[in-house]
Amino acid sequence: MRDVRVRFAPSPTGNLHIGGARTALFNWLFARHNNGKMILRVDDTDLERSTGDSMKAIIDGLKWLGIDWDEGPIYQSKRLDLYKNYADNLVKEGKAYYCFCTKEELDEMRNEAQKAGKPPMYTGKCRNLSADEVKKYMDEGKKYVIRLKVPKEGKTIVHDIIRGDVEFDNSTFDDFIIMKSDNMPTYNFATVIDDYDLKISHIIRGEEHLSNTPKQILIYEALGFEKPNFAHVSMILAPDRSKLSKRHGATSVQEFRDLGYLPEAIINYITLLGWIPSDGEEVFTTEKSIKEFTLDRVSKNPAIYDTKKLTWLNGIYIRNCDIDRLTKEVIPFLINKGLIGDNYDYDYIKKIVSAIREREKTLNEIADAMSYYFNDEFDYDEKGVKKYFEKNGVDNILKEAIKVLDKVDDFNLVETEKAYRDLIEKLDIKSGDLFHPTRLAISGRTFGPGLFDIMELLGKEKTIERIKKAVKYIENLKGE
């Protein structure tokens, strides 16, 4: 196998979506596994739709995921002379030709084909123009495109590493355009020239590009270029097996980042969209992926997009994340929610994150679950109120709790739990009769970290204040 050189070639017309991220990742894993090179190329010849902001978002997304590259970014829009030279040479060699057909003429060809029940194809009207005719039209200033002369017989075979041989009848192709009337190359033409010029050895891309590949092979053959290896990765479908779209929820890397997913969880998840390690494990490191990644183990079957699985994976990575890193990741979410300002107590936040992270699956969920530590004004869970606050005598139990907590000097989880255990024994009640209403009183919630962990983090004064407030709330419910 020649030196491995792969490329990720996004069009800068939007954010980095899951499908594009997977294409970038599979190229990156293949390059790293084979000690090869990863090239970032920007397919920005669609000048109307391409934007600098989109390219920045794509680059930021790749960097955030930890996908780096060895060469680039290389912009197609800066290589226009290269494409024009190759196209002109094909015309000189008789392998391509100038087409002066107007829009009206092309529409007429399309209508005639439809009437005959045939697919709309260019008829080749300008294929055999004489040099004098070409010169005449040029002198008249007629607009033209350049079309490739496609053989009308035989087959073009795509040798695909993942899918095997895929055959296409040449008769299904017309003489397709390689240079547009504005002197911009078409996607297929620019792609072939760049992949050859950059010495790309393997083209790993989505299955939706398979239909482009025979046209690209015809261009390779016309130019006399050595063809690269092709590998078309299966499509990513929605859970209902329809085409993935925004209606199925977040689909871009930036959206997942903003929702509080960790990059390593996304990398793990999108690796599973078509590939799995030899031991079948679903949670694995990038290092393991690099060590084992080969194209012969990439699935032909469509991958199903499942955000529940991604969220499950993210929860695992959150639980195993270094606590300092996790704290730093959570802080921007706390700031955005207005729970803390710029002058925050890092150590205090770190303690809360440590107490909370076992139950939460995203950074956003962690920040939400931390809200009652920073905000005294919160609503009580409605079901909790009915279940715990409307219970007979609960206000008296909480009044007794206030008394015992007031006597605790060293307000930590050991001492507060001891005080509560003693009170339970004294009042001859079940632990839930005291624990549940206390949790609801000090957090507004019926679940969360350990009750005494919450008490210790809130501190004595705030804990007692909140229980007193809950007692007043309960008395108001009773109409006292």
Short mmCIF file of C-alpha atoms in Angstrom, two decimals:
data_model
loop_
_atom_site.label_atom_id
_atom_site.label_comp_id
_atom_site.label_asym_id
_atom_site.label_seq_id
_atom_site.Cartn_x
_atom_site.Cartn_y
_atom_site.Cartn_z
CA MET A 1 0.00 0.00 0.00
CA ARG A 2 1.31 3.42 -0.95
CA ASP A 3 1.72 6.08 1.71
CA VAL A 4 -1.63 6.76 3.30
CA ARG A 5 -2.91 10.27 2.64
CA VAL A 6 -6.56 11.02 3.33
CA ARG A 7 -8.60 14.20 3.33
CA PHE A 8 -11.66 15.72 4.91
CA ALA A 9 -13.21 18.16 2.45
CA PRO A 10 -16.15 20.06 3.93
CA SER A 11 -18.17 22.70 2.10
CA PRO A 12 -18.33 25.80 4.32
CA THR A 13 -22.09 26.29 4.03
CA GLY A 14 -23.12 25.46 7.62
CA ASN A 15 -21.99 23.93 10.90
CA LEU A 16 -20.12 20.65 11.37
CA HIS A 17 -22.86 18.04 11.51
CA ILE A 18 -22.69 14.51 12.87
CA GLY A 19 -22.32 12.98 9.40
CA GLY A 20 -19.45 15.27 8.49
CA ALA A 21 -17.83 14.76 11.88
CA ARG A 22 -17.96 10.99 11.37
CA THR A 23 -16.38 11.31 7.91
CA ALA A 24 -13.60 13.46 9.38
CA LEU A 25 -13.14 11.01 12.26
CA PHE A 26 -12.96 7.87 10.08
CA ASN A 27 -10.39 9.56 7.83
CA TRP A 28 -8.42 10.68 10.89
CA LEU A 29 -8.51 7.23 12.54
CA PHE A 30 -7.42 5.56 9.30
CA ALA A 31 -4.54 8.02 8.87
CA ARG A 32 -3.36 7.68 12.45
CA HIS A 33 -3.65 3.87 12.38
CA ASN A 34 -1.48 3.74 9.25
CA ASN A 35 0.97 6.49 10.27
CA GLY A 36 -0.38 8.50 7.36
CA LYS A 37 -1.34 12.12 6.76
CA MET A 38 -4.68 13.88 7.18
CA ILE A 39 -5.35 16.85 4.90
CA LEU A 40 -8.06 19.45 5.47
CA ARG A 41 -9.39 20.77 2.18
CA VAL A 42 -12.15 23.32 1.83
CA ASP A 43 -14.56 22.77 -1.07
CA ASP A 44 -15.63 26.40 -1.35
CA THR A 45 -16.21 26.81 -5.07
CA ASP A 46 -19.89 27.55 -4.38
CA LEU A 47 -19.08 31.19 -3.66
CA GLU A 48 -22.71 32.21 -3.06
CA ARG A 49 -23.27 29.72 -0.22
CA SER A 50 -19.76 29.46 1.25
CA THR A 51 -19.02 31.70 4.24
CA GLY A 52 -16.06 32.40 6.47
CA ASP A 53 -18.26 31.96 9.55
CA SER A 54 -19.21 28.45 8.47
CA MET A 55 -15.57 27.52 7.92
CA LYS A 56 -14.65 28.87 11.33
CA ALA A 57 -17.45 26.82 12.90
CA ILE A 58 -16.23 23.67 11.13
CA ILE A 59 -12.61 24.22 12.19
CA ASP A 60 -13.69 25.02 15.77
CA GLY A 61 -15.79 21.86 15.81
CA LEU A 62 -12.92 19.68 14.61
CA LYS A 63 -10.52 21.18 17.14
CA TRP A 64 -13.04 20.75 19.97
CA LEU A 65 -13.42 17.07 19.05
CA GLY A 66 -9.64 16.66 19.02
CA ILE A 67 -9.45 15.87 15.29
CA ASP A 68 -6.29 17.51 13.96
CA TRP A 69 -4.76 17.58 10.49
CA ASP A 70 -1.27 17.55 9.04
CA GLU A 71 -1.76 19.81 6.00
CA GLY A 72 -4.21 22.59 5.22
CA PRO A 73 -6.67 24.06 5.24
CA ILE A 74 -6.39 24.20 1.44
CA TYR A 75 -9.08 26.29 -0.26
CA GLN A 76 -10.35 25.31 -3.69
CA SER A 77 -11.30 28.92 -4.42
CA LYS A 78 -7.59 29.76 -4.45
CA ARG A 79 -6.75 27.08 -7.04
CA LEU A 80 -9.04 28.11 -9.91
CA ASP A 81 -6.23 28.50 -12.46
CA LEU A 82 -5.23 24.89 -11.84
CA TYR A 83 -8.68 23.57 -12.76
CA LYS A 84 -8.92 25.84 -15.83
CA ASN A 85 -5.56 24.62 -17.14
CA TYR A 86 -6.54 20.96 -16.83
CA ALA A 87 -9.90 21.61 -18.50
CA ASP A 88 -8.24 23.47 -21.40
CA ASN A 89 -5.80 20.60 -21.87
CA LEU A 90 -8.66 18.10 -22.07
CA VAL A 91 -10.24 20.24 -24.81
CA LYS A 92 -6.93 20.37 -26.71
CA GLU A 93 -6.64 16.58 -26.47
CA GLY A 94 -10.19 16.11 -27.78
CA LYS A 95 -11.42 14.60 -24.52
CA ALA A 96 -13.67 17.54 -23.68
CA TYR A 97 -15.39 20.27 -25.65
CA TYR A 98 -16.94 23.71 -25.48
CA CYS A 99 -20.72 23.72 -25.27
CA PHE A 100 -22.56 26.89 -26.29
CA CYS A 101 -26.10 25.61 -25.79
CA THR A 102 -28.44 28.14 -24.24
CA LYS A 103 -30.79 27.52 -21.34
CA GLU A 104 -33.69 27.45 -23.79
CA GLU A 105 -31.98 24.79 -25.90
CA LEU A 106 -31.26 22.68 -22.83
CA ASP A 107 -34.87 23.02 -21.67
CA GLU A 108 -36.05 21.86 -25.08
CA MET A 109 -33.77 18.78 -24.88
CA ARG A 110 -35.21 18.02 -21.44
CA ASN A 111 -38.79 18.35 -22.66
CA GLU A 112 -38.16 16.12 -25.67
CA ALA A 113 -36.62 13.44 -23.44
CA GLN A 114 -39.61 13.55 -21.10
CA LYS A 115 -42.03 13.21 -24.01
CA ALA A 116 -40.11 10.15 -25.15
CA GLY A 117 -40.15 8.71 -21.62
CA LYS A 118 -36.39 8.96 -21.32
CA PRO A 119 -34.27 10.49 -18.53
CA PRO A 120 -33.26 14.12 -19.28
CA MET A 121 -29.76 14.05 -20.75
CA TYR A 122 -27.66 16.36 -22.84
CA THR A 123 -27.83 15.25 -26.48
CA GLY A 124 -24.23 16.08 -27.38
CA LYS A 125 -25.27 18.84 -29.76
CA CYS A 126 -21.93 20.70 -29.46
CA ARG A 127 -19.78 17.57 -29.21
CA ASN A 128 -18.60 17.68 -32.81
CA LEU A 129 -18.40 21.41 -33.51
CA SER A 130 -15.61 22.31 -35.90
CA ALA A 131 -12.75 24.58 -34.85
CA ASP A 132 -14.21 27.30 -37.09
CA GLU A 133 -17.62 27.04 -35.42
CA VAL A 134 -16.05 27.22 -31.98
CA LYS A 135 -14.03 30.29 -33.00
CA LYS A 136 -17.13 31.94 -34.47
CA TYR A 137 -19.15 31.46 -31.27
CA MET A 138 -16.21 32.66 -29.17
CA ASP A 139 -15.84 35.80 -31.29
CA GLU A 140 -19.55 36.47 -30.89
CA GLY A 141 -19.05 36.36 -27.11
CA LYS A 142 -21.40 33.44 -26.59
CA LYS A 143 -21.25 31.92 -23.12
CA TYR A 144 -19.98 28.36 -22.89
CA VAL A 145 -19.33 25.50 -20.51
CA ILE A 146 -16.82 22.69 -20.93
CA ARG A 147 -18.19 19.15 -21.10
CA LEU A 148 -16.34 15.85 -20.80
CA LYS A 149 -16.70 13.41 -23.70
CA VAL A 150 -18.17 10.37 -21.95
CA PRO A 151 -17.90 6.98 -23.69
CA LYS A 152 -21.39 5.81 -24.67
CA GLU A 153 -20.69 2.11 -24.28
CA GLY A 154 -19.26 -0.10 -21.60
CA LYS A 155 -19.33 0.13 -17.84
CA THR A 156 -17.51 2.13 -15.18
CA ILE A 157 -16.70 0.03 -12.11
CA VAL A 158 -16.12 1.50 -8.67
CA HIS A 159 -13.87 -0.77 -6.64
CA ASP A 160 -15.08 0.08 -3.16
CA ILE A 161 -13.23 -1.22 -0.10
CA ILE A 162 -16.44 -1.35 1.96
CA ARG A 163 -19.05 -2.25 -0.69
CA GLY A 164 -17.10 -4.30 -3.19
CA ASP A 165 -17.44 -3.63 -6.92
CA VAL A 166 -20.29 -1.35 -7.96
CA GLU A 167 -21.04 -1.14 -11.69
CA PHE A 168 -22.50 1.78 -13.64
CA ASP A 169 -23.52 1.70 -17.31
CA ASN A 170 -21.84 4.53 -19.20
CA SER A 171 -25.03 4.96 -21.21
CA THR A 172 -26.69 6.43 -18.11
CA PHE A 173 -24.33 9.43 -18.20
CA ASP A 174 -24.45 12.35 -20.58
CA ASP A 175 -21.45 14.52 -21.45
CA PHE A 176 -21.46 16.21 -18.08
CA ILE A 177 -20.10 19.67 -17.35
CA ILE A 178 -16.63 20.02 -15.83
CA MET A 179 -16.27 23.83 -16.08
CA LYS A 180 -19.23 26.19 -15.70
CA SER A 181 -19.83 29.36 -17.72
CA ASP A 182 -18.39 31.51 -14.90
CA ASN A 183 -15.07 29.61 -15.19
CA MET A 184 -15.74 27.79 -11.90
CA PRO A 185 -15.10 24.03 -11.85
CA THR A 186 -17.89 21.60 -11.05
CA TYR A 187 -17.62 19.63 -7.82
CA ASN A 188 -16.56 16.38 -9.50
CA PHE A 189 -13.86 17.99 -11.63
CA ALA A 190 -12.25 20.03 -8.84
CA THR A 191 -12.40 17.02 -6.50
CA VAL A 192 -10.50 14.78 -8.90
CA ILE A 193 -7.78 17.34 -9.60
CA ASP A 194 -7.28 18.17 -5.94
CA ASP A 195 -7.23 14.54 -4.83
CA TYR A 196 -4.60 13.80 -7.47
CA ASP A 197 -2.57 16.95 -6.80
CA LEU A 198 -2.58 16.30 -3.05
CA LYS A 199 -1.60 12.64 -3.63
CA ILE A 200 -4.67 11.33 -1.79
CA SER A 201 -4.40 7.54 -1.47
CA HIS A 202 -7.81 6.75 0.06
CA ILE A 203 -11.08 8.63 -0.33
CA ILE A 204 -13.28 7.82 2.66
CA ARG A 205 -16.63 9.57 2.50
CA GLY A 206 -20.37 9.12 2.90
CA GLU A 207 -22.44 6.72 0.82
CA GLU A 208 -24.32 9.64 -0.72
CA HIS A 209 -21.16 10.36 -2.78
CA LEU A 210 -21.14 6.90 -4.39
CA SER A 211 -23.23 8.16 -7.33
CA ASN A 212 -20.57 10.85 -8.01
CA THR A 213 -17.76 8.32 -8.10
CA PRO A 214 -18.22 6.87 -11.62
CA LYS A 215 -18.14 10.40 -13.06
CA GLN A 216 -14.97 11.07 -11.11
CA ILE A 217 -13.44 7.85 -12.39
CA LEU A 218 -14.23 8.94 -15.96
CA ILE A 219 -12.41 12.21 -15.24
CA TYR A 220 -9.43 10.32 -13.75
CA GLU A 221 -9.24 8.21 -16.92
CA ALA A 222 -9.53 11.21 -19.24
CA LEU A 223 -6.71 12.98 -17.38
CA GLY A 224 -4.58 9.84 -17.22
CA PHE A 225 -4.39 10.02 -13.43
CA GLU A 226 -3.86 7.05 -11.13
CA LYS A 227 -7.08 6.40 -9.23
CA PRO A 228 -7.17 6.39 -5.42
CA ASN A 229 -8.87 3.76 -3.28
CA PHE A 230 -12.53 4.44 -2.56
CA ALA A 231 -14.48 3.64 0.61
CA HIS A 232 -18.06 4.80 1.00
CA VAL A 233 -19.37 4.73 4.56
CA SER A 234 -23.03 3.89 5.19
CA MET A 235 -25.63 6.61 5.70
CA ILE A 236 -26.72 7.79 9.13
CA LEU A 237 -30.49 7.43 9.45
CA ALA A 238 -32.97 8.73 12.01
CA PRO A 239 -34.48 6.25 14.51
CA ASP A 240 -37.47 5.83 12.16
CA ARG A 241 -34.98 5.06 9.35
CA SER A 242 -35.85 8.25 7.52
CA LYS A 243 -33.27 10.79 6.38
CA LEU A 244 -31.71 12.56 9.34
CA SER A 245 -32.88 16.16 9.74
CA LYS A 246 -33.28 18.92 12.32
CA ARG A 247 -36.67 17.56 13.34
CA HIS A 248 -34.83 14.65 14.96
CA GLY A 249 -33.14 16.98 17.42
CA ALA A 250 -29.59 18.28 17.61
CA THR A 251 -27.46 17.20 14.66
CA SER A 252 -24.44 19.53 14.73
CA VAL A 253 -21.34 19.23 16.88
CA GLN A 254 -21.84 22.82 18.07
CA GLU A 255 -25.37 22.03 19.28
CA PHE A 256 -24.13 19.07 21.31
CA ARG A 257 -21.31 21.16 22.77
CA ASP A 258 -23.82 23.83 23.81
CA LEU A 259 -26.08 21.18 25.37
CA GLY A 260 -23.22 20.04 27.56
CA TYR A 261 -21.81 16.94 25.91
CA LEU A 262 -18.13 16.09 26.29
CA PRO A 263 -16.07 15.79 23.08
CA GLU A 264 -14.73 12.34 23.97
CA ALA A 265 -18.30 11.04 24.39
CA ILE A 266 -19.24 12.34 20.92
CA ILE A 267 -16.07 10.81 19.42
CA ASN A 268 -16.89 7.47 21.06
CA TYR A 269 -20.48 7.64 19.83
CA ILE A 270 -19.82 8.60 16.20
CA THR A 271 -17.10 5.94 16.00
CA LEU A 272 -19.89 3.45 16.75
CA LEU A 273 -21.89 4.75 13.77
CA GLY A 274 -20.51 2.11 11.45
CA TRP A 275 -17.59 0.58 13.37
CA ILE A 276 -17.02 -1.31 16.60
CA PRO A 277 -13.81 -2.65 18.21
CA SER A 278 -12.95 -6.35 18.06
CA ASP A 279 -14.14 -7.07 21.60
CA GLY A 280 -17.57 -5.57 20.93
CA GLU A 281 -17.28 -3.06 23.78
CA GLU A 282 -19.21 0.17 23.30
CA VAL A 283 -17.17 2.37 25.62
CA PHE A 284 -13.56 2.76 24.49
CA THR A 285 -10.79 5.30 24.21
CA THR A 286 -9.65 7.07 21.04
CA GLU A 287 -6.29 5.35 21.47
CA LYS A 288 -8.04 1.98 21.18
CA SER A 289 -9.88 3.14 18.06
CA ILE A 290 -6.63 4.24 16.42
CA LYS A 291 -4.97 0.92 17.24
CA GLU A 292 -7.80 -1.19 15.80
CA PHE A 293 -9.36 0.95 13.05
CA THR A 294 -9.45 -0.73 9.63
CA LEU A 295 -11.86 -0.19 6.74
CA ASP A 296 -12.67 -3.88 6.35
CA ARG A 297 -14.53 -3.70 9.66
CA VAL A 298 -16.68 -0.73 8.68
CA SER A 299 -20.30 -1.83 8.29
CA LYS A 300 -22.21 -1.64 5.00
CA ASN A 301 -25.50 -1.25 6.85
CA PRO A 302 -27.00 2.16 7.66
CA ALA A 303 -26.13 3.54 11.10
CA ILE A 304 -29.05 4.60 13.30
CA TYR A 305 -28.80 7.97 15.02
CA ASP A 306 -29.70 7.50 18.68
CA THR A 307 -29.30 10.48 21.01
CA LYS A 308 -30.35 8.33 23.99
CA LYS A 309 -27.27 6.20 23.49
CA LEU A 310 -25.08 9.29 23.11
CA THR A 311 -26.52 10.72 26.33
CA TRP A 312 -25.91 7.41 28.12
CA LEU A 313 -22.31 7.44 26.93
CA ASN A 314 -21.91 11.07 27.98
CA GLY A 315 -23.07 10.17 31.49
CA ILE A 316 -20.33 7.54 31.69
CA TYR A 317 -17.68 10.03 30.59
CA ILE A 318 -18.98 12.62 33.08
CA ARG A 319 -18.73 10.13 35.95
CA ASN A 320 -15.18 9.21 34.96
CA CYS A 321 -14.00 12.73 34.13
CA ASP A 322 -11.26 14.36 36.18
CA ILE A 323 -13.10 16.46 38.76
CA ASP A 324 -11.11 19.64 38.09
CA ARG A 325 -11.68 19.40 34.35
CA LEU A 326 -15.38 18.67 34.88
CA THR A 327 -15.72 21.65 37.22
CA LYS A 328 -14.13 23.95 34.65
CA GLU A 329 -16.48 22.58 31.97
CA VAL A 330 -19.55 23.20 34.15
CA ILE A 331 -18.69 26.78 35.18
CA PRO A 332 -19.67 28.43 31.83
CA PHE A 333 -23.08 26.76 32.09
CA LEU A 334 -23.55 28.14 35.60
CA ILE A 335 -22.60 31.62 34.38
CA ASN A 336 -24.97 31.38 31.40
CA LYS A 337 -27.83 30.45 33.73
CA GLY A 338 -27.06 33.44 35.94
CA LEU A 339 -26.31 31.21 38.94
CA ILE A 340 -22.81 32.60 39.49
CA GLY A 341 -20.91 35.71 38.42
CA ASP A 342 -17.27 36.19 37.51
CA ASN A 343 -16.18 36.14 41.16
CA TYR A 344 -17.08 32.59 42.14
CA ASP A 345 -15.75 30.15 44.75
CA TYR A 346 -14.09 27.45 42.65
CA ASP A 347 -13.57 25.01 45.52
CA TYR A 348 -17.21 25.29 46.58
CA ILE A 349 -18.40 24.63 43.00
CA LYS A 350 -16.02 21.68 42.76
CA LYS A 351 -17.53 20.09 45.88
CA ILE A 352 -21.05 20.45 44.49
CA VAL A 353 -20.06 19.02 41.10
CA SER A 354 -18.45 16.07 42.87
CA ALA A 355 -21.66 15.42 44.83
CA ILE A 356 -23.98 15.77 41.84
CA ARG A 357 -22.26 14.23 38.82
CA GLU A 358 -23.22 10.59 39.52
CA ARG A 359 -26.84 11.17 38.50
CA GLU A 360 -26.50 13.67 35.66
CA LYS A 361 -25.69 12.95 32.02
CA THR A 362 -24.78 16.38 30.57
CA LEU A 363 -23.02 19.52 31.77
CA ASN A 364 -26.30 21.37 31.34
CA GLU A 365 -28.04 18.88 33.60
CA ILE A 366 -25.31 19.30 36.21
CA ALA A 367 -25.74 23.09 36.13
CA ASP A 368 -29.53 22.72 36.47
CA ALA A 369 -29.11 20.29 39.34
CA MET A 370 -26.83 22.80 41.09
CA SER A 371 -29.27 25.71 40.90
CA TYR A 372 -30.64 25.43 44.45
CA TYR A 373 -27.15 25.78 45.91
CA PHE A 374 -26.96 29.32 44.52
CA ASN A 375 -30.60 30.36 44.47
CA ASP A 376 -32.85 30.48 47.53
CA GLU A 377 -35.94 31.24 45.48
CA PHE A 378 -37.14 27.97 44.01
CA ASP A 379 -40.44 26.15 43.66
CA TYR A 380 -41.17 22.91 45.44
CA ASP A 381 -41.77 19.85 43.26
CA GLU A 382 -45.56 19.51 42.94
CA LYS A 383 -45.67 15.74 43.40
CA GLY A 384 -43.29 16.10 46.34
CA VAL A 385 -45.60 18.62 47.98
CA LYS A 386 -48.58 16.26 47.74
CA LYS A 387 -46.55 13.29 48.95
CA TYR A 388 -44.51 14.86 51.75
CA PHE A 389 -45.70 18.37 52.69
CA GLU A 390 -49.40 17.49 52.85
CA LYS A 391 -48.72 14.62 55.24
CA ASN A 392 -50.15 14.99 58.72
CA GLY A 393 -47.71 16.34 61.29
CA VAL A 394 -44.84 16.96 58.87
CA ASP A 395 -44.57 20.60 59.96
CA ASN A 396 -44.02 19.53 63.57
CA ILE A 397 -41.37 17.01 62.50
CA LEU A 398 -39.52 19.75 60.62
CA LYS A 399 -39.77 22.10 63.62
CA GLU A 400 -38.06 19.43 65.69
CA ALA A 401 -35.44 19.08 62.96
CA ILE A 402 -34.68 22.80 63.19
CA LYS A 403 -34.06 22.44 66.93
CA VAL A 404 -31.61 19.56 66.63
CA LEU A 405 -29.75 21.09 63.70
CA ASP A 406 -29.37 24.34 65.58
CA LYS A 407 -27.45 22.43 68.25
CA VAL A 408 -24.97 20.88 65.78
CA ASP A 409 -21.70 22.78 66.12
CA ASP A 410 -19.58 20.97 63.52
CA PHE A 411 -22.07 21.06 60.64
CA ASN A 412 -20.80 18.21 58.45
CA LEU A 413 -22.50 15.18 56.95
CA VAL A 414 -21.47 12.86 59.82
CA GLU A 415 -22.79 15.12 62.60
CA THR A 416 -25.98 16.13 60.79
CA GLU A 417 -26.81 12.51 60.02
CA LYS A 418 -26.21 11.55 63.67
CA ALA A 419 -28.52 14.35 64.82
CA TYR A 420 -31.22 13.17 62.41
CA ARG A 421 -30.87 9.50 63.39
CA ASP A 422 -31.22 10.42 67.03
CA LEU A 423 -34.32 12.50 66.26
CA ILE A 424 -35.90 9.63 64.31
CA GLU A 425 -35.41 7.36 67.31
CA LYS A 426 -36.74 9.99 69.73
CA LEU A 427 -39.90 10.68 67.67
CA ASP A 428 -40.33 6.99 66.82
CA ILE A 429 -40.82 7.70 63.12
CA LYS A 430 -39.50 6.19 59.91
CA SER A 431 -36.40 7.79 58.40
CA GLY A 432 -38.39 8.75 55.29
CA ASP A 433 -40.78 10.81 57.42
CA LEU A 434 -37.87 13.15 58.15
CA PHE A 435 -35.48 12.72 55.24
CA HIS A 436 -37.94 13.26 52.36
CA PRO A 437 -39.59 16.47 53.59
CA THR A 438 -36.18 17.87 54.57
CA ARG A 439 -34.78 17.22 51.07
CA LEU A 440 -37.81 18.91 49.51
CA ALA A 441 -37.48 21.84 51.94
CA ILE A 442 -33.81 22.57 51.28
CA SER A 443 -33.65 21.78 47.50
CA GLY A 444 -37.20 21.90 46.16
CA ARG A 445 -36.58 18.43 44.73
CA THR A 446 -37.33 14.83 45.62
CA PHE A 447 -34.03 13.42 44.38
CA GLY A 448 -30.38 14.39 44.13
CA PRO A 449 -27.16 13.86 46.05
CA GLY A 450 -27.14 12.48 49.58
CA LEU A 451 -29.28 14.59 51.94
CA PHE A 452 -26.44 15.23 54.36
CA ASP A 453 -24.07 16.10 51.53
CA ILE A 454 -26.54 18.82 50.53
CA MET A 455 -26.79 20.06 54.12
CA GLU A 456 -23.03 20.29 54.52
CA LEU A 457 -22.62 22.16 51.24
CA LEU A 458 -25.47 24.59 52.01
CA GLY A 459 -24.18 25.21 55.52
CA LYS A 460 -26.02 25.42 58.82
CA GLU A 461 -27.58 28.86 58.43
CA LYS A 462 -28.98 28.31 54.93
CA THR A 463 -30.22 24.80 55.75
CA ILE A 464 -32.17 25.97 58.80
CA GLU A 465 -33.54 29.04 56.96
CA ARG A 466 -34.89 26.85 54.19
CA ILE A 467 -36.52 24.39 56.58
CA LYS A 468 -38.17 27.31 58.40
CA LYS A 469 -39.45 28.64 55.09
CA ALA A 470 -40.87 25.20 54.26
CA VAL A 471 -42.65 25.03 57.63
CA LYS A 472 -44.39 28.35 56.84
CA TYR A 473 -45.32 27.02 53.40
CA ILE A 474 -46.84 23.87 54.96
CA GLU A 475 -48.75 25.94 57.53
CA ASN A 476 -50.16 28.07 54.71
CA LEU A 477 -51.27 24.92 52.93
CA LYS A 478 -53.14 23.89 56.06
CA GLY A 479 -54.64 27.37 56.35
CA GLU A 480 -53.04 28.08 59.72
#
